[in-house]
Amino acid sequence: MKKQFLLLLITIFFTFGFNSNAQWLQTNGPYGGNIRTIISSGNNIFAGSIGGGVFLSTNNGTNWTEANNGLTNLNVYSLIASGLNLFASATGGGVFLSTNNGTSWTPVNNGLTSLNVFPLIIIGTNLFVGTTDKGIFLSTNNGTSWTQPGNALNSSYIYCLANSGSNLFAGTYGGGVFLSTNNGTSWT
């Protein structure tokens, strides 16, 4: 009986053991390039790239199409969805908004004193963007206008943003991690 059980286990291992790991399959594009961000919005997948702009897949990556109408800069570092709004950050181009699933994009940079933007994050109804030379900016109206909420952040190069509830974290280049509990007005 033990011999039959052992033989059964060995058969199962050789039959299923080598194929039990997760398998990755390359999608049908976008090929090459430098993909910096991927998000899903509804049934759509968006990929932001350096030099190629935004790509859209409506069929789980089987096919991809460029979705760059209105983007004046194709160096897309961050994409974020908020309801029906899509936001893209492009270093040298600022922030772009699409209200029609990426069919067209409009720049929304009023008040941004730097168009060198990297990360985007939404906390509630607040949209934050980090720049590579002027710190963090806040929009409370879907990017229509931007303000700099505080100047106590000891770094102007913001590489990444994250949140935990209403707490905002900023990862900086060479300065470490900072925390704001009041929408960027002050930092520790």
C-alpha positions as protocol buffer text, in pm:
chain_id: "A"
residue {
  index: 1
  type: MET
  ca { x: 0 y: 0 z: 0 }
}
residue {
  index: 2
  type: LYS
  ca { x: 280 y: 243 z: 90 }
}
residue {
  index: 3
  type: LYS
  ca { x: 458 y: 159 z: -236 }
}
residue {
  index: 4
  type: GLN
  ca { x: 144 y: 235 z: -440 }
}
residue {
  index: 5
  type: PHE
  ca { x: 91 y: 565 z: -253 }
}
residue {
  index: 6
  type: LEU
  ca { x: 453 y: 666 z: -314 }
}
residue {
  index: 7
  type: LEU
  ca { x: 420 y: 577 z: -683 }
}
residue {
  index: 8
  type: LEU
  ca { x: 102 y: 786 z: -701 }
}
residue {
  index: 9
  type: LEU
  ca { x: 277 y: 1086 z: -542 }
}
residue {
  index: 10
  type: ILE
  ca { x: 570 y: 1058 z: -784 }
}
residue {
  index: 11
  type: THR
  ca { x: 331 y: 1035 z: -1079 }
}
residue {
  index: 12
  type: ILE
  ca { x: 138 y: 1342 z: -960 }
}
residue {
  index: 13
  type: PHE
  ca { x: 460 y: 1538 z: -910 }
}
residue {
  index: 14
  type: PHE
  ca { x: 594 y: 1460 z: -1257 }
}
residue {
  index: 15
  type: THR
  ca { x: 256 y: 1515 z: -1419 }
}
residue {
  index: 16
  type: PHE
  ca { x: 166 y: 1841 z: -1248 }
}
residue {
  index: 17
  type: GLY
  ca { x: 476 y: 1954 z: -1058 }
}
residue {
  index: 18
  type: PHE
  ca { x: 661 y: 2113 z: -1347 }
}
residue {
  index: 19
  type: ASN
  ca { x: 354 y: 2299 z: -1471 }
}
residue {
  index: 20
  type: SER
  ca { x: 219 y: 2420 z: -1137 }
}
residue {
  index: 21
  type: ASN
  ca { x: 412 y: 2749 z: -1135 }
}
residue {
  index: 22
  type: ALA
  ca { x: 256 y: 3068 z: -1271 }
}
residue {
  index: 23
  type: GLN
  ca { x: 316 y: 3121 z: -1640 }
}
residue {
  index: 24
  type: TRP
  ca { x: 387 y: 3458 z: -1800 }
}
residue {
  index: 25
  type: LEU
  ca { x: 291 y: 3521 z: -2160 }
}
residue {
  index: 26
  type: GLN
  ca { x: 408 y: 3818 z: -2360 }
}
residue {
  index: 27
  type: THR
  ca { x: 119 y: 4024 z: -2488 }
}
residue {
  index: 28
  type: ASN
  ca { x: 86 y: 4136 z: -2846 }
}
residue {
  index: 29
  type: GLY
  ca { x: 258 y: 4464 z: -2770 }
}
residue {
  index: 30
  type: PRO
  ca { x: 347 y: 4732 z: -2708 }
}
residue {
  index: 31
  type: TYR
  ca { x: 687 y: 4583 z: -2791 }
}
residue {
  index: 32
  type: GLY
  ca { x: 1016 y: 4724 z: -2677 }
}
residue {
  index: 33
  type: GLY
  ca { x: 1025 y: 5068 z: -2533 }
}
residue {
  index: 34
  type: ASN
  ca { x: 1030 y: 5157 z: -2169 }
}
residue {
  index: 35
  type: ILE
  ca { x: 693 y: 5090 z: -2002 }
}
residue {
  index: 36
  type: ARG
  ca { x: 675 y: 5292 z: -1680 }
}
residue {
  index: 37
  type: THR
  ca { x: 315 y: 5246 z: -1569 }
}
residue {
  index: 38
  type: ILE
  ca { x: 17 y: 5016 z: -1625 }
}
residue {
  index: 39
  type: ILE
  ca { x: -335 y: 5070 z: -1496 }
}
residue {
  index: 40
  type: SER
  ca { x: -678 y: 4925 z: -1555 }
}
residue {
  index: 41
  type: SER
  ca { x: -989 y: 5134 z: -1591 }
}
residue {
  index: 42
  type: GLY
  ca { x: -1308 y: 4938 z: -1639 }
}
residue {
  index: 43
  type: ASN
  ca { x: -1232 y: 4676 z: -1904 }
}
residue {
  index: 44
  type: ASN
  ca { x: -944 y: 4878 z: -2049 }
}
residue {
  index: 45
  type: ILE
  ca { x: -572 y: 4843 z: -1979 }
}
residue {
  index: 46
  type: PHE
  ca { x: -348 y: 5147 z: -2030 }
}
residue {
  index: 47
  type: ALA
  ca { x: 32 y: 5139 z: -2052 }
}
residue {
  index: 48
  type: GLY
  ca { x: 242 y: 5454 z: -2030 }
}
residue {
  index: 49
  type: SER
  ca { x: 584 y: 5452 z: -2193 }
}
residue {
  index: 50
  type: ILE
  ca { x: 890 y: 5667 z: -2239 }
}
residue {
  index: 51
  type: GLY
  ca { x: 895 y: 5791 z: -2596 }
}
residue {
  index: 52
  type: GLY
  ca { x: 580 y: 5607 z: -2709 }
}
residue {
  index: 53
  type: GLY
  ca { x: 314 y: 5775 z: -2497 }
}
residue {
  index: 54
  type: VAL
  ca { x: 3 y: 5583 z: -2394 }
}
residue {
  index: 55
  type: PHE
  ca { x: -113 y: 5249 z: -2532 }
}
residue {
  index: 56
  type: LEU
  ca { x: -462 y: 5103 z: -2484 }
}
residue {
  index: 57
  type: SER
  ca { x: -581 y: 4742 z: -2483 }
}
residue {
  index: 58
  type: THR
  ca { x: -952 y: 4664 z: -2475 }
}
residue {
  index: 59
  type: ASN
  ca { x: -902 y: 4285 z: -2488 }
}
residue {
  index: 60
  type: ASN
  ca { x: -669 y: 4197 z: -2199 }
}
residue {
  index: 61
  type: GLY
  ca { x: -348 y: 4269 z: -2390 }
}
residue {
  index: 62
  type: THR
  ca { x: -420 y: 4073 z: -2706 }
}
residue {
  index: 63
  type: ASN
  ca { x: -403 y: 4395 z: -2909 }
}
residue {
  index: 64
  type: TRP
  ca { x: -272 y: 4743 z: -2828 }
}
residue {
  index: 65
  type: THR
  ca { x: -330 y: 5077 z: -2997 }
}
residue {
  index: 66
  type: GLU
  ca { x: -167 y: 5413 z: -2941 }
}
residue {
  index: 67
  type: ALA
  ca { x: -385 y: 5654 z: -2744 }
}
residue {
  index: 68
  type: ASN
  ca { x: -185 y: 5975 z: -2784 }
}
residue {
  index: 69
  type: ASN
  ca { x: -424 y: 6225 z: -2943 }
}
residue {
  index: 70
  type: GLY
  ca { x: -353 y: 6556 z: -2768 }
}
residue {
  index: 71
  type: LEU
  ca { x: -41 y: 6442 z: -2579 }
}
residue {
  index: 72
  type: THR
  ca { x: 232 y: 6694 z: -2656 }
}
residue {
  index: 73
  type: ASN
  ca { x: 495 y: 6486 z: -2476 }
}
residue {
  index: 74
  type: LEU
  ca { x: 525 y: 6108 z: -2512 }
}
residue {
  index: 75
  type: ASN
  ca { x: 736 y: 6050 z: -2199 }
}
residue {
  index: 76
  type: VAL
  ca { x: 459 y: 5917 z: -1976 }
}
residue {
  index: 77
  type: TYR
  ca { x: 572 y: 5821 z: -1627 }
}
residue {
  index: 78
  type: SER
  ca { x: 245 y: 5780 z: -1442 }
}
residue {
  index: 79
  type: LEU
  ca { x: -120 y: 5704 z: -1517 }
}
residue {
  index: 80
  type: ILE
  ca { x: -406 y: 5715 z: -1269 }
}
residue {
  index: 81
  type: ALA
  ca { x: -782 y: 5672 z: -1299 }
}
residue {
  index: 82
  type: SER
  ca { x: -1045 y: 5856 z: -1100 }
}
residue {
  index: 83
  type: GLY
  ca { x: -1396 y: 5763 z: -1202 }
}
residue {
  index: 84
  type: LEU
  ca { x: -1424 y: 5844 z: -1572 }
}
residue {
  index: 85
  type: ASN
  ca { x: -1115 y: 6066 z: -1563 }
}
residue {
  index: 86
  type: LEU
  ca { x: -771 y: 5943 z: -1664 }
}
residue {
  index: 87
  type: PHE
  ca { x: -460 y: 6143 z: -1578 }
}
residue {
  index: 88
  type: ALA
  ca { x: -116 y: 6106 z: -1732 }
}
residue {
  index: 89
  type: SER
  ca { x: 206 y: 6271 z: -1618 }
}
residue {
  index: 90
  type: ALA
  ca { x: 470 y: 6344 z: -1878 }
}
residue {
  index: 91
  type: THR
  ca { x: 812 y: 6476 z: -1788 }
}
residue {
  index: 92
  type: GLY
  ca { x: 848 y: 6803 z: -1972 }
}
residue {
  index: 93
  type: GLY
  ca { x: 478 y: 6807 z: -2060 }
}
residue {
  index: 94
  type: GLY
  ca { x: 303 y: 6828 z: -1724 }
}
residue {
  index: 95
  type: VAL
  ca { x: -30 y: 6662 z: -1654 }
}
residue {
  index: 96
  type: PHE
  ca { x: -286 y: 6553 z: -1914 }
}
residue {
  index: 97
  type: LEU
  ca { x: -653 y: 6462 z: -1863 }
}
residue {
  index: 98
  type: SER
  ca { x: -871 y: 6229 z: -2069 }
}
residue {
  index: 99
  type: THR
  ca { x: -1244 y: 6215 z: -2006 }
}
residue {
  index: 100
  type: ASN
  ca { x: -1310 y: 5969 z: -2292 }
}
residue {
  index: 101
  type: ASN
  ca { x: -1102 y: 5657 z: -2216 }
}
residue {
  index: 102
  type: GLY
  ca { x: -783 y: 5789 z: -2373 }
}
residue {
  index: 103
  type: THR
  ca { x: -936 y: 5887 z: -2707 }
}
residue {
  index: 104
  type: SER
  ca { x: -804 y: 6239 z: -2653 }
}
residue {
  index: 105
  type: TRP
  ca { x: -594 y: 6420 z: -2392 }
}
residue {
  index: 106
  type: THR
  ca { x: -596 y: 6781 z: -2273 }
}
residue {
  index: 107
  type: PRO
  ca { x: -313 y: 6948 z: -2079 }
}
residue {
  index: 108
  type: VAL
  ca { x: -420 y: 7058 z: -1729 }
}
residue {
  index: 109
  type: ASN
  ca { x: -123 y: 7259 z: -1606 }
}
residue {
  index: 110
  type: ASN
  ca { x: -267 y: 7588 z: -1477 }
}
residue {
  index: 111
  type: GLY
  ca { x: -63 y: 7677 z: -1169 }
}
residue {
  index: 112
  type: LEU
  ca { x: 210 y: 7416 z: -1217 }
}
residue {
  index: 113
  type: THR
  ca { x: 541 y: 7601 z: -1209 }
}
residue {
  index: 114
  type: SER
  ca { x: 719 y: 7288 z: -1334 }
}
residue {
  index: 115
  type: LEU
  ca { x: 617 y: 7057 z: -1616 }
}
residue {
  index: 116
  type: ASN
  ca { x: 875 y: 6798 z: -1508 }
}
residue {
  index: 117
  type: VAL
  ca { x: 628 y: 6568 z: -1338 }
}
residue {
  index: 118
  type: PHE
  ca { x: 674 y: 6206 z: -1229 }
}
residue {
  index: 119
  type: PRO
  ca { x: 425 y: 6054 z: -986 }
}
residue {
  index: 120
  type: LEU
  ca { x: 50 y: 6109 z: -958 }
}
residue {
  index: 121
  type: ILE
  ca { x: -174 y: 5999 z: -672 }
}
residue {
  index: 122
  type: ILE
  ca { x: -534 y: 6059 z: -572 }
}
residue {
  index: 123
  type: ILE
  ca { x: -646 y: 6073 z: -209 }
}
residue {
  index: 124
  type: GLY
  ca { x: -1020 y: 6125 z: -187 }
}
residue {
  index: 125
  type: THR
  ca { x: -1087 y: 6419 z: -418 }
}
residue {
  index: 126
  type: ASN
  ca { x: -730 y: 6553 z: -400 }
}
residue {
  index: 127
  type: LEU
  ca { x: -491 y: 6493 z: -688 }
}
residue {
  index: 128
  type: PHE
  ca { x: -119 y: 6523 z: -609 }
}
residue {
  index: 129
  type: VAL
  ca { x: 171 y: 6538 z: -851 }
}
residue {
  index: 130
  type: GLY
  ca { x: 542 y: 6527 z: -775 }
}
residue {
  index: 131
  type: THR
  ca { x: 796 y: 6715 z: -984 }
}
residue {
  index: 132
  type: THR
  ca { x: 1168 y: 6669 z: -1037 }
}
residue {
  index: 133
  type: ASP
  ca { x: 1253 y: 7028 z: -948 }
}
residue {
  index: 134
  type: LYS
  ca { x: 972 y: 7208 z: -759 }
}
residue {
  index: 135
  type: GLY
  ca { x: 828 y: 6958 z: -510 }
}
residue {
  index: 136
  type: ILE
  ca { x: 462 y: 6862 z: -480 }
}
residue {
  index: 137
  type: PHE
  ca { x: 150 y: 7025 z: -623 }
}
residue {
  index: 138
  type: LEU
  ca { x: -217 y: 6971 z: -532 }
}
residue {
  index: 139
  type: SER
  ca { x: -534 y: 6998 z: -737 }
}
residue {
  index: 140
  type: THR
  ca { x: -875 y: 6985 z: -573 }
}
residue {
  index: 141
  type: ASN
  ca { x: -1065 y: 7027 z: -903 }
}
residue {
  index: 142
  type: ASN
  ca { x: -951 y: 6742 z: -1133 }
}
residue {
  index: 143
  type: GLY
  ca { x: -642 y: 6925 z: -1253 }
}
residue {
  index: 144
  type: THR
  ca { x: -815 y: 7248 z: -1357 }
}
residue {
  index: 145
  type: SER
  ca { x: -575 y: 7437 z: -1130 }
}
residue {
  index: 146
  type: TRP
  ca { x: -277 y: 7351 z: -911 }
}
residue {
  index: 147
  type: THR
  ca { x: -126 y: 7497 z: -595 }
}
residue {
  index: 148
  type: GLN
  ca { x: 179 y: 7413 z: -393 }
}
residue {
  index: 149
  type: PRO
  ca { x: 31 y: 7311 z: -57 }
}
residue {
  index: 150
  type: GLY
  ca { x: 339 y: 7367 z: 160 }
}
residue {
  index: 151
  type: ASN
  ca { x: 708 y: 7436 z: 140 }
}
residue {
  index: 152
  type: ALA
  ca { x: 836 y: 7248 z: 445 }
}
residue {
  index: 153
  type: LEU
  ca { x: 939 y: 6949 z: 230 }
}
residue {
  index: 154
  type: ASN
  ca { x: 1319 y: 6945 z: 228 }
}
residue {
  index: 155
  type: SER
  ca { x: 1349 y: 6805 z: -125 }
}
residue {
  index: 156
  type: SER
  ca { x: 1234 y: 6933 z: -460 }
}
residue {
  index: 157
  type: TYR
  ca { x: 1285 y: 6604 z: -650 }
}
residue {
  index: 158
  type: ILE
  ca { x: 983 y: 6379 z: -582 }
}
residue {
  index: 159
  type: TYR
  ca { x: 1036 y: 6032 z: -720 }
}
residue {
  index: 160
  type: CYS
  ca { x: 725 y: 5855 z: -588 }
}
residue {
  index: 161
  type: LEU
  ca { x: 405 y: 5915 z: -391 }
}
residue {
  index: 162
  type: ALA
  ca { x: 195 y: 5676 z: -182 }
}
residue {
  index: 163
  type: ASN
  ca { x: -86 y: 5697 z: 68 }
}
residue {
  index: 164
  type: SER
  ca { x: -216 y: 5507 z: 366 }
}
residue {
  index: 165
  type: GLY
  ca { x: -564 y: 5638 z: 429 }
}
residue {
  index: 166
  type: SER
  ca { x: -531 y: 6016 z: 430 }
}
residue {
  index: 167
  type: ASN
  ca { x: -157 y: 6006 z: 503 }
}
residue {
  index: 168
  type: LEU
  ca { x: 57 y: 6116 z: 208 }
}
residue {
  index: 169
  type: PHE
  ca { x: 411 y: 5981 z: 169 }
}
residue {
  index: 170
  type: ALA
  ca { x: 671 y: 6131 z: -65 }
}
residue {
  index: 171
  type: GLY
  ca { x: 981 y: 5940 z: -171 }
}
residue {
  index: 172
  type: THR
  ca { x: 1253 y: 6183 z: -270 }
}
residue {
  index: 173
  type: TYR
  ca { x: 1577 y: 6165 z: -459 }
}
residue {
  index: 174
  type: GLY
  ca { x: 1851 y: 6176 z: -198 }
}
residue {
  index: 175
  type: GLY
  ca { x: 1631 y: 6305 z: 83 }
}
residue {
  index: 176
  type: GLY
  ca { x: 1446 y: 5998 z: 208 }
}
residue {
  index: 177
  type: VAL
  ca { x: 1076 y: 5955 z: 280 }
}
residue {
  index: 178
  type: PHE
  ca { x: 849 y: 6230 z: 411 }
}
residue {
  index: 179
  type: LEU
  ca { x: 498 y: 6212 z: 562 }
}
residue {
  index: 180
  type: SER
  ca { x: 217 y: 6466 z: 548 }
}
residue {
  index: 181
  type: THR
  ca { x: -101 y: 6421 z: 749 }
}
residue {
  index: 182
  type: ASN
  ca { x: -261 y: 6745 z: 621 }
}
residue {
  index: 183
  type: ASN
  ca { x: -263 y: 6721 z: 239 }
}
residue {
  index: 184
  type: GLY
  ca { x: 95 y: 6838 z: 197 }
}
residue {
  index: 185
  type: THR
  ca { x: 75 y: 7154 z: 406 }
}
residue {
  index: 186
  type: SER
  ca { x: 349 y: 7030 z: 640 }
}
residue {
  index: 187
  type: TRP
  ca { x: 592 y: 6738 z: 632 }
}
residue {
  index: 188
  type: THR
  ca { x: 788 y: 6522 z: 876 }
}
